[in-house]
Short mmCIF file of C-alpha atoms and ligand atoms in Angstrom, two decimals:
data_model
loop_
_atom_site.label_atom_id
_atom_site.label_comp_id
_atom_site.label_asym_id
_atom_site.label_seq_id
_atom_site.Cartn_x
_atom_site.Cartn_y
_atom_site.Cartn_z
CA UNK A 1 4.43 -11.67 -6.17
CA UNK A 2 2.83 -8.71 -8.86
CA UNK A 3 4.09 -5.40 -8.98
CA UNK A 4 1.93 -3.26 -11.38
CA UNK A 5 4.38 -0.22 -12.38
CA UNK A 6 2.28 3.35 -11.48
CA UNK A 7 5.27 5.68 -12.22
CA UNK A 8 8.30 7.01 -11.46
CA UNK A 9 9.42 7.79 -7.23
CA UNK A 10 10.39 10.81 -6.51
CA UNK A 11 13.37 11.36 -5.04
CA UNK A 12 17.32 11.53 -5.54
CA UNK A 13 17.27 8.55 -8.18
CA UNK A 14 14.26 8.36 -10.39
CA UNK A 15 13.25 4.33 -10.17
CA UNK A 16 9.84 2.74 -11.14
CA UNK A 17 7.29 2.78 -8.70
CA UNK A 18 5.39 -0.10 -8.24
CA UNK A 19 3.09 -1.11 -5.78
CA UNK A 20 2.08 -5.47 -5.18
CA UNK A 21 -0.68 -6.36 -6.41
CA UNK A 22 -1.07 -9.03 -4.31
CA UNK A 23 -2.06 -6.82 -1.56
CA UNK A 24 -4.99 -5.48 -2.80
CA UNK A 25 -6.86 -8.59 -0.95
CA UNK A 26 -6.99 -5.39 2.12
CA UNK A 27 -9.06 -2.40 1.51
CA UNK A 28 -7.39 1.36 0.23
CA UNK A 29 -7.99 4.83 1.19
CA UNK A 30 -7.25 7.24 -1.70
CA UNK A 31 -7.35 10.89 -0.77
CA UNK A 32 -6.13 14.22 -2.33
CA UNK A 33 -7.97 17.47 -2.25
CA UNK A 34 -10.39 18.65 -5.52
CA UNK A 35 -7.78 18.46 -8.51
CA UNK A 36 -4.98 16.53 -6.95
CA UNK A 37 -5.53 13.98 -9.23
CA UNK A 38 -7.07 11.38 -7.69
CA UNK A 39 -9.30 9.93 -10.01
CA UNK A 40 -6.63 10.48 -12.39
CA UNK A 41 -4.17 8.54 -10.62
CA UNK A 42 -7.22 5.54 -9.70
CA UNK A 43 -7.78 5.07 -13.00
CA UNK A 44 -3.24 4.71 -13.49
CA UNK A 45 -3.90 1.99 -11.25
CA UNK A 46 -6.80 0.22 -12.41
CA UNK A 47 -5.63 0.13 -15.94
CA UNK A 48 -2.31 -1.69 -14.20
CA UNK A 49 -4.41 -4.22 -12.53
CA UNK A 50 -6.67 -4.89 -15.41
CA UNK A 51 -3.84 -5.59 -17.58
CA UNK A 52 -1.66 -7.71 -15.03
CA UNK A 53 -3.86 -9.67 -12.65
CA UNK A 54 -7.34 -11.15 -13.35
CA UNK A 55 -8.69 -9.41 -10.49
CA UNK A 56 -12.45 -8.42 -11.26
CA UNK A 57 -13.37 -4.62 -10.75
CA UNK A 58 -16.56 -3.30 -9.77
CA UNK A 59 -16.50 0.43 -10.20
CA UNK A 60 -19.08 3.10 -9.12
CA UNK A 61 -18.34 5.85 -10.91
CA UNK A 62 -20.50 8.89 -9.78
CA UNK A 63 -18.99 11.69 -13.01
CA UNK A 64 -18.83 9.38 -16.00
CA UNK A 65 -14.80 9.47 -15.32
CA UNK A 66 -14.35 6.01 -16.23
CA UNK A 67 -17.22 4.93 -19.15
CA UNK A 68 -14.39 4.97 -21.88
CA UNK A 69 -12.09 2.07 -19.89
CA UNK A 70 -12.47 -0.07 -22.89
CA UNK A 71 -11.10 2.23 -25.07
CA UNK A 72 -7.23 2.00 -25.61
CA UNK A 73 -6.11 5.88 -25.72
CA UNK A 74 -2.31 6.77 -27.38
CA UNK A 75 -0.72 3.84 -28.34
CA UNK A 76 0.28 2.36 -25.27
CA UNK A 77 2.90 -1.51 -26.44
CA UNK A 78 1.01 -3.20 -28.76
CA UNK A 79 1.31 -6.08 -26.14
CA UNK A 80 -0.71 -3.82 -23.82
CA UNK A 81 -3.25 -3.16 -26.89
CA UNK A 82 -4.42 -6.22 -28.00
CA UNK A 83 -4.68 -8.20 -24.03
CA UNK A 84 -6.58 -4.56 -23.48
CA UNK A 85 -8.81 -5.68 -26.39
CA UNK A 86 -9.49 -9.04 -24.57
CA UNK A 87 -10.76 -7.71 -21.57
CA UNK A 88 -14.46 -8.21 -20.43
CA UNK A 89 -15.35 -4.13 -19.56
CA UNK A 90 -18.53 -3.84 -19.23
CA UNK A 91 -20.12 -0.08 -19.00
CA UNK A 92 -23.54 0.99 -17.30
CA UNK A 93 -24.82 4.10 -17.98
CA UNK A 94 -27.33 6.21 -16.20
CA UNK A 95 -29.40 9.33 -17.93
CA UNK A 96 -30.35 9.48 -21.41
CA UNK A 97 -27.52 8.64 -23.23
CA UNK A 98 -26.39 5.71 -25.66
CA UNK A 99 -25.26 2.65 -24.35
CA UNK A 100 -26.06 -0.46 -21.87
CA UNK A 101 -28.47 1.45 -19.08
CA UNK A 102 -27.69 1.17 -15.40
CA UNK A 103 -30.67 -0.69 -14.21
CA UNK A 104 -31.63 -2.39 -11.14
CA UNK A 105 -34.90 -4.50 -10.19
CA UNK A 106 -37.05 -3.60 -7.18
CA UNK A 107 -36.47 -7.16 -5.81
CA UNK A 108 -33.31 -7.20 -5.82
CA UNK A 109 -33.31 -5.10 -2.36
CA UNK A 110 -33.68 -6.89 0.73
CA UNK A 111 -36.88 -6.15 2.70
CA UNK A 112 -35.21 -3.71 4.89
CA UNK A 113 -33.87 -1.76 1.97
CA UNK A 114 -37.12 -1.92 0.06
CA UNK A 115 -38.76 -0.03 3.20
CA UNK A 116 -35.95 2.70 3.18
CA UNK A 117 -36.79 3.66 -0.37
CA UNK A 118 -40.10 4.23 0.73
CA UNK A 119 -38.74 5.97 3.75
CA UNK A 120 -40.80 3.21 5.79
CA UNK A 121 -39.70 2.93 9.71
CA UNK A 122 -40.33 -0.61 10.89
CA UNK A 123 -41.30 0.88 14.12
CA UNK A 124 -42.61 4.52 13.48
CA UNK A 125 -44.30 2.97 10.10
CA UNK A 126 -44.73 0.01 11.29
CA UNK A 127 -48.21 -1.09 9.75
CA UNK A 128 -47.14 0.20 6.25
CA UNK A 129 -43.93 -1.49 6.59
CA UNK A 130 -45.54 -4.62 7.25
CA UNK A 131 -48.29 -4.63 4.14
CA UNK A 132 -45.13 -3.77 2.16
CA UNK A 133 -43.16 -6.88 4.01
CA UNK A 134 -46.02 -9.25 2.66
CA UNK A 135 -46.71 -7.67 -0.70
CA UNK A 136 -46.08 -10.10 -3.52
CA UNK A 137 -43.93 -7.87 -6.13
CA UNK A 138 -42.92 -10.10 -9.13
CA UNK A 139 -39.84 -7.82 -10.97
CA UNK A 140 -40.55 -9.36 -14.45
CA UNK A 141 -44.30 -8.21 -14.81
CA UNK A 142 -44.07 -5.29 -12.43
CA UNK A 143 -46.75 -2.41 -13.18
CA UNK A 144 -46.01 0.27 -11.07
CA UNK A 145 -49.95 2.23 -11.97
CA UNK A 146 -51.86 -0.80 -11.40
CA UNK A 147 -50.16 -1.73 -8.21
CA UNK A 148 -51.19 1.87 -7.03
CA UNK A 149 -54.30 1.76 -8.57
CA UNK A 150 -54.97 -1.98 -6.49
CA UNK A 151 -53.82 -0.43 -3.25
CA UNK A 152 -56.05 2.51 -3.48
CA UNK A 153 -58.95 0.44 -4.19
CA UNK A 154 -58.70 -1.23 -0.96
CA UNK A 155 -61.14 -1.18 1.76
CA UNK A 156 -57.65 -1.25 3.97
CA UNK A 157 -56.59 2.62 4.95
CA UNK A 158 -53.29 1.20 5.87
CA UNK A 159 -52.57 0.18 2.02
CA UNK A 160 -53.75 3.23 0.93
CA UNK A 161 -51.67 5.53 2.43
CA UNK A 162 -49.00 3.08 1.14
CA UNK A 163 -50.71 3.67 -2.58
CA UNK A 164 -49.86 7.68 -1.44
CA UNK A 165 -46.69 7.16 0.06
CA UNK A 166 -45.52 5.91 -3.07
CA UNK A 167 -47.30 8.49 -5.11
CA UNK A 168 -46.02 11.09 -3.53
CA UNK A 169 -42.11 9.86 -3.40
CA UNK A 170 -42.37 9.23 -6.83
CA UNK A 171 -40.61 6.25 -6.74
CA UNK A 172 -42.19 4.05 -9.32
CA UNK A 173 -40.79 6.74 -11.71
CA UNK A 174 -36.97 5.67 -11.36
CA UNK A 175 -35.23 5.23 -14.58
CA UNK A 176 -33.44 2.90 -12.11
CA UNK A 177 -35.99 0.39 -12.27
CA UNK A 178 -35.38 -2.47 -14.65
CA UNK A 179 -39.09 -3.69 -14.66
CA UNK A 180 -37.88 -6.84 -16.73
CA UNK A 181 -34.87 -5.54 -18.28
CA UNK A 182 -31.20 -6.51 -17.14
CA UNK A 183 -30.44 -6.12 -14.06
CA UNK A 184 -26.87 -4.67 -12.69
CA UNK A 185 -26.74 -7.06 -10.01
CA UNK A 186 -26.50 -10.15 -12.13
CA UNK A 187 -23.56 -8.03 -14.10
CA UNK A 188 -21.77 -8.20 -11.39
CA UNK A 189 -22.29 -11.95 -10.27
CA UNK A 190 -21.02 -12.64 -13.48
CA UNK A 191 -17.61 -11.15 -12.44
CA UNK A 192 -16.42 -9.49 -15.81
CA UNK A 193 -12.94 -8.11 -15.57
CA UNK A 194 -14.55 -4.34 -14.94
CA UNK A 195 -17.65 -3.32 -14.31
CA UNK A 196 -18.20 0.68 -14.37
CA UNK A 197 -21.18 1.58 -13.26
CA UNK A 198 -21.89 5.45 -14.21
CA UNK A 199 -24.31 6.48 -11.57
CA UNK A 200 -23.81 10.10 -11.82
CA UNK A 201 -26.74 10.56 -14.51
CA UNK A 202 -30.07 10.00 -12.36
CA UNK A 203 -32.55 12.30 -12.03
CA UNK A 204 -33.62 11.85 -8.15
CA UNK A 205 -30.89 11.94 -5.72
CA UNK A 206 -31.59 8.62 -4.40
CA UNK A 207 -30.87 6.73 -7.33
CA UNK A 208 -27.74 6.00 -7.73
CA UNK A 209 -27.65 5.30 -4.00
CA UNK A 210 -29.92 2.64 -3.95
CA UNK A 211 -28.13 0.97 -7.16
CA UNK A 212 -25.21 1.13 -5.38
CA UNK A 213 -27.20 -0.50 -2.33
CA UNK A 214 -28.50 -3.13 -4.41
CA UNK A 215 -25.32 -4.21 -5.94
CA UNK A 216 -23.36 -4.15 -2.54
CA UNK A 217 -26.06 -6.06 -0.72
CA UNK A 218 -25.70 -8.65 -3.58
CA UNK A 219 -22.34 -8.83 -3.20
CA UNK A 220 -22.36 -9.36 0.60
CA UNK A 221 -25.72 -11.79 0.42
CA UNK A 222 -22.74 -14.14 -1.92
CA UNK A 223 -20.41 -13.13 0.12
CA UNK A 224 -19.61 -17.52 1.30
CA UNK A 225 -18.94 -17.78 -2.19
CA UNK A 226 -15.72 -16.27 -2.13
CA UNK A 227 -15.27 -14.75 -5.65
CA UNK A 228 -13.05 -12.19 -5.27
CA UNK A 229 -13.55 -8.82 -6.47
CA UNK A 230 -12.49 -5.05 -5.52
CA UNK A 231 -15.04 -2.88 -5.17
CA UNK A 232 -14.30 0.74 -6.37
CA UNK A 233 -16.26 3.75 -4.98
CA UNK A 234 -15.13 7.77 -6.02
CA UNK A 235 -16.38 10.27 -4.57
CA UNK A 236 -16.93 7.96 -1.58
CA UNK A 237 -18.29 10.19 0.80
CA UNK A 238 -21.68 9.86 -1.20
CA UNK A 239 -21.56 6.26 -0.24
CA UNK A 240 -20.42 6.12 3.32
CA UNK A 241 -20.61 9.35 4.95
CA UNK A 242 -20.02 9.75 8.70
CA UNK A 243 -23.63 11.13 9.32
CA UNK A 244 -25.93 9.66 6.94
CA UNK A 245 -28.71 11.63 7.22
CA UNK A 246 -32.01 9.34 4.59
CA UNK A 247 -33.08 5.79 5.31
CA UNK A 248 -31.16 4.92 2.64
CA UNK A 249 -28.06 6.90 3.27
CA UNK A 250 -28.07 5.12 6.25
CA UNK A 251 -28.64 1.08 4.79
CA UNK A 252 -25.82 1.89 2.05
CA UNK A 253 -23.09 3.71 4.63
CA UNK A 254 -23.86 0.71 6.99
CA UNK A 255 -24.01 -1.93 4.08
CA UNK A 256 -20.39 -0.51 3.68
CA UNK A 257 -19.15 -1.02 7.02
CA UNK A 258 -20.14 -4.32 7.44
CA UNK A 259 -17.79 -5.13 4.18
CA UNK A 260 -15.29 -3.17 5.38
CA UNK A 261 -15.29 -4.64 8.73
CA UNK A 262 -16.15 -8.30 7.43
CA UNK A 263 -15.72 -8.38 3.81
CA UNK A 264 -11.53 -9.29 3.79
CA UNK A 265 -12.03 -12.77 4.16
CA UNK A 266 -14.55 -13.12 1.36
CA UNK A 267 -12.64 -11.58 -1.12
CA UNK A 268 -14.86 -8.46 -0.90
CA UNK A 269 -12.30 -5.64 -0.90
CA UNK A 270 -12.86 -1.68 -1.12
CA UNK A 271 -11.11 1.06 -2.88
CA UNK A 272 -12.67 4.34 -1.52
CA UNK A 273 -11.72 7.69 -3.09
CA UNK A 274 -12.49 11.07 -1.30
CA UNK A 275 -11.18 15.05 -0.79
CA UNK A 276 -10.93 14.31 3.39
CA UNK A 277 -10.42 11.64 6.19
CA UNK A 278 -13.27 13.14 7.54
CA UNK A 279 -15.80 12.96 5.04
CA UNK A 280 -16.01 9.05 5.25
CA UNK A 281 -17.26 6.75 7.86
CA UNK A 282 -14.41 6.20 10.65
CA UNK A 283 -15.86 2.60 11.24
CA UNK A 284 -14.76 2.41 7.20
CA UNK A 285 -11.44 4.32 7.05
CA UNK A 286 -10.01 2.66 10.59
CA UNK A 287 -10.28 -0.79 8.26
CA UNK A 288 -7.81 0.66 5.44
CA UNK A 289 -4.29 -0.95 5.01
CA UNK A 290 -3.06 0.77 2.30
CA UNK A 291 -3.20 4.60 1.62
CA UNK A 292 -2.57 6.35 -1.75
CA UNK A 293 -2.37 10.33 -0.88
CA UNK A 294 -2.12 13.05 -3.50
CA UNK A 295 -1.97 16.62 -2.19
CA UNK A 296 -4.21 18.16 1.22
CA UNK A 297 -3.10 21.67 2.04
CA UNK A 298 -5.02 21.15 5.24
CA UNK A 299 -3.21 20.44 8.16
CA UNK A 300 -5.99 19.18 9.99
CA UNK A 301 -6.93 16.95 7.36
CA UNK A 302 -3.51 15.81 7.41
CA UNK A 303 -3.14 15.60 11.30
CA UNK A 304 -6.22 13.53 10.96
CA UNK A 305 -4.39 11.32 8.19
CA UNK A 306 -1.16 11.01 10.40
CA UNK A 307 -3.28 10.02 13.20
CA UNK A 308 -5.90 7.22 12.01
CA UNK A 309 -2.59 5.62 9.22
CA UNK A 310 -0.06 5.01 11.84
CA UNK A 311 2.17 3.26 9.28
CA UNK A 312 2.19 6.19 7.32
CA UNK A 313 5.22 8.70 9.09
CA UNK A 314 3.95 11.99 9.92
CA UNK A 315 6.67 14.05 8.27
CA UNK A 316 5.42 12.01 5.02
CA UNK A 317 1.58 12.97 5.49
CA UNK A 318 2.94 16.08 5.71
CA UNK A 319 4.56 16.52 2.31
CA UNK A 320 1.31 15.96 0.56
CA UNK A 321 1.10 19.82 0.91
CA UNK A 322 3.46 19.99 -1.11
CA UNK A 323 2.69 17.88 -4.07
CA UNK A 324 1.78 19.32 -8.06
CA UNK A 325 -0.88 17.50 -9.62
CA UNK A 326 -0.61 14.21 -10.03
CA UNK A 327 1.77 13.46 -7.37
CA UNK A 328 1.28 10.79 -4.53
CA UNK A 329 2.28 9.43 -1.13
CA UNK A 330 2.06 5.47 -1.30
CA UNK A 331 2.15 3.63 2.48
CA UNK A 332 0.22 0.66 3.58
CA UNK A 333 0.50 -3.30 3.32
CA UNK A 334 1.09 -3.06 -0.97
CA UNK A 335 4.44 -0.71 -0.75
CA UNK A 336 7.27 -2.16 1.53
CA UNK A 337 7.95 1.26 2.35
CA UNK A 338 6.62 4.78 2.38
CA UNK A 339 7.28 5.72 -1.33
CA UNK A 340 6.80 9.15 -2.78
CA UNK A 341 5.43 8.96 -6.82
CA UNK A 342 4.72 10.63 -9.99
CA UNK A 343 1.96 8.72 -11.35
CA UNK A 344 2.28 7.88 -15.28
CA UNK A 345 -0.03 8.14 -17.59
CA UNK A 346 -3.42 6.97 -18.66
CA UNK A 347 -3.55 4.51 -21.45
CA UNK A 348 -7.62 4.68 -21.61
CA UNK A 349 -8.79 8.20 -22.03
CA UNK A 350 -10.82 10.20 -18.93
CA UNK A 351 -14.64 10.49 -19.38
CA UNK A 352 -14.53 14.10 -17.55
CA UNK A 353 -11.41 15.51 -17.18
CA UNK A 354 -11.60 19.88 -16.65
CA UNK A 355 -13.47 22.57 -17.93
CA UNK A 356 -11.67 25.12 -18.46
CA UNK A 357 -11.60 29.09 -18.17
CA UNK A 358 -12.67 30.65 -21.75
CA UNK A 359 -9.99 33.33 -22.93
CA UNK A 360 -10.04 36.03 -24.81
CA UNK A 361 -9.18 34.48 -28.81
N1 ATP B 401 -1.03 12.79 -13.74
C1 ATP B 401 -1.75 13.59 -14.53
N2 ATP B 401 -1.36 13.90 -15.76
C2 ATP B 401 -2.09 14.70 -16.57
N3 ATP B 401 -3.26 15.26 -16.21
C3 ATP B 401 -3.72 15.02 -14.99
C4 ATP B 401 -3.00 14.16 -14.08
N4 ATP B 401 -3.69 14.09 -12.95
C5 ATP B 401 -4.79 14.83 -13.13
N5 ATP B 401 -4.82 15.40 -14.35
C6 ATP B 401 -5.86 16.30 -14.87
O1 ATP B 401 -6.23 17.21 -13.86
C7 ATP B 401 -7.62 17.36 -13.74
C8 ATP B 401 -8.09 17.02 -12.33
O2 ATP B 401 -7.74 15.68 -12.01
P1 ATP B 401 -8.75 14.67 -11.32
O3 ATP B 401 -10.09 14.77 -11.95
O4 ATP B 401 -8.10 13.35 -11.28
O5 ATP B 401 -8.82 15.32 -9.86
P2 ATP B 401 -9.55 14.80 -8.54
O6 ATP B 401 -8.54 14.78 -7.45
O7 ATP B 401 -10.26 13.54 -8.82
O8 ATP B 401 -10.57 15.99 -8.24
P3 ATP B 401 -12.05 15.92 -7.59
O9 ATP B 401 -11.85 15.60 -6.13
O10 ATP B 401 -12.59 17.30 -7.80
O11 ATP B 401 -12.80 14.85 -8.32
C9 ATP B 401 -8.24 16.46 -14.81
O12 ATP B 401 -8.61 17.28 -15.92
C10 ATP B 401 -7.12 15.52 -15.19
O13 ATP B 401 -7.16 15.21 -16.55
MG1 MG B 402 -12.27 12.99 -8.90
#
């Protein structure tokens, strides 16, 4: 058995909390109102699990909180230090800024998630979807104008009110695409220790969506080969929502349950951060085991929270009203009891971290 120390419990007699590591092969629920501290107090524990298991980490990271994890902050033991400086992090970033760019290719997306870019209907749509189902799209040599340009030429009206469709949508313009660069996806299949992948910086909403789509279908497509790996999602109800309202929406947020219902036994298992029980799938949050709850002042949030985490006791839930910043219920399958924690510090510094209010000098 691993523990990874997280910080001290709270309580009559200050002890080390730790939580087994060992029992992150079961998927977490991590919740805590805006500024509770959760991505804080993620990041406490994914620096612990980088440094004592070899547990790969796939991390979608929608505010650039986590694109300095290979920096070592305030000298943490030099033991921690240099195996830090041996670990394979490898950063993806999205929007114009230096560094390795967060790209995916076109092909990469199964047929049905191709068409939900497009926001094709296979029955509604169903001619369109079909001349895209047969279109040969090669992701090396990929022109994006001449592919239009061919469709439009046709004597076919069905192709070109695809050549439109895609016009319009604008969706040959993606930074996303990778159009023979490196691709995210095979990042990933290489299992490096951590991959963050900074999708916050895209300029159309669906973006980062459909990288996250494209690297979770992966994932699940591989799924027999049973390489473990624990997938990471803040700010999760951008990723599984309970109503997903675009074709695309809907492919990731059911991508999602299917690995939360399914992925266990493959070694596919989920981390998902959010403000509120009720902003993520329930098909998603009933297949948690282990909770990590910072402070909720509301008590139907927390009613909600008592209700779907049965092995969390009520009167605990309810204390997360009560917690300052930084301070977190821990119940579930990887504490042997209910334990109450201040988390410790970051060794790698925050990408984001507050603004704060200007004062008067
Ligand atoms: N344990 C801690 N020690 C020191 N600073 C902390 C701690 N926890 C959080 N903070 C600071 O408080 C601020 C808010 O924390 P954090 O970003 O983790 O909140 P959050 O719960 O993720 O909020 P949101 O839901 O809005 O993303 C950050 O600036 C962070 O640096
Ligand atoms: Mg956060």
């Amino acid at each position: 058995m691993t523990h990874i120390d997280i910080g001290a419990s709270l309580g009559e007699r200050e002890t080390t909390a730790r939580l087994d590591a060992t029992r992150f092969n079961r998927h977490t629920f991590w919740c805590g109102q805006s500024g509770s501290g959760k991505t804080y107090a993620l990041g406490v524990v994914l620096e612990q699990l980088l440094l004592h298991t070899e547990l790969p980490i796939l991390i979608l990271d929608p505010n650039s909180d986590y694109v300095r994890l290979g920096d070592v902050r305030a000298a943490p033991s030099s033991e921690d230090a240099s195996r830090w400086r041996d670990l394979d992090i490898r950063v993806l970033r999205s929007g114009h800024v230096t560094g390795d760019p967060l790209r995916v290719r076109y092909v990469d997306l199964s047929a049905a998630s191709k068409a939900a870019v497009l926001q094709l209907d296979p029955i509604a749509d169903s001619e369109e979807y079909n001349v895209l189902l047969h279109m040969e799209i090669d992701g090396e040599s990929f022109d994006g104008e001449a592919t239009v340009r061919d469709l439009r030429a046709s004597s076919d009206p069905v192709k070109r009110r695809l050549a439109n469709r895609m016009e319009n949508l604008q969706v040959l313009e993606w930074d996303l695409w990778s159009l023979g660069t490196a691709s995210a996806v095979d990042t990933v299949d290489e299992r490096p220790r951590a991959t963050v992948l900074d999708i916050g910086g895209f300029e159309h909403p669906a973006e980062p969506k459909v990288a996250a789509l494209a690297v979770l279908e992966r994932l699940w497509a591989r799924r027999e080969e049973r390489r473990p790996v624990l997938i990471v999602i803040d700010e999760a109800h951008n990723v599984c929502p309970p109503s997903p309202l675009t074709a695309v929406e809907r492919a990731l947020t059911e991508q999602v349950i299917q690995i939360a219902a399914e992925g266990r036994k493959f070694g596919l298992w989920l981390f998902l951060s959010t403000q509120r029980p009720t902003k993520i799938h329930p098909n998603v949050l009933s297949q948690c085991d282990n909770l990590g709850l910072m402070r909720v002042n509301a008590p139907r949030d927390l009613a909600e929270l008592a209700a779907v985490f049965g092995f969390a006791p009520e009167d605990a839930v309810r204390r997360a009203q009560t917690f300052a910043q930084g301070q977190a219920l821990f119940a579930g399958g990887f504490v042997s009891a209910p334990v109450f924690v201040q988390m410790r510090e970051r060794i790698t510094p925050e990408g984001g971290g507050d603004v704060k209010v200007p004062l008067r000098q």
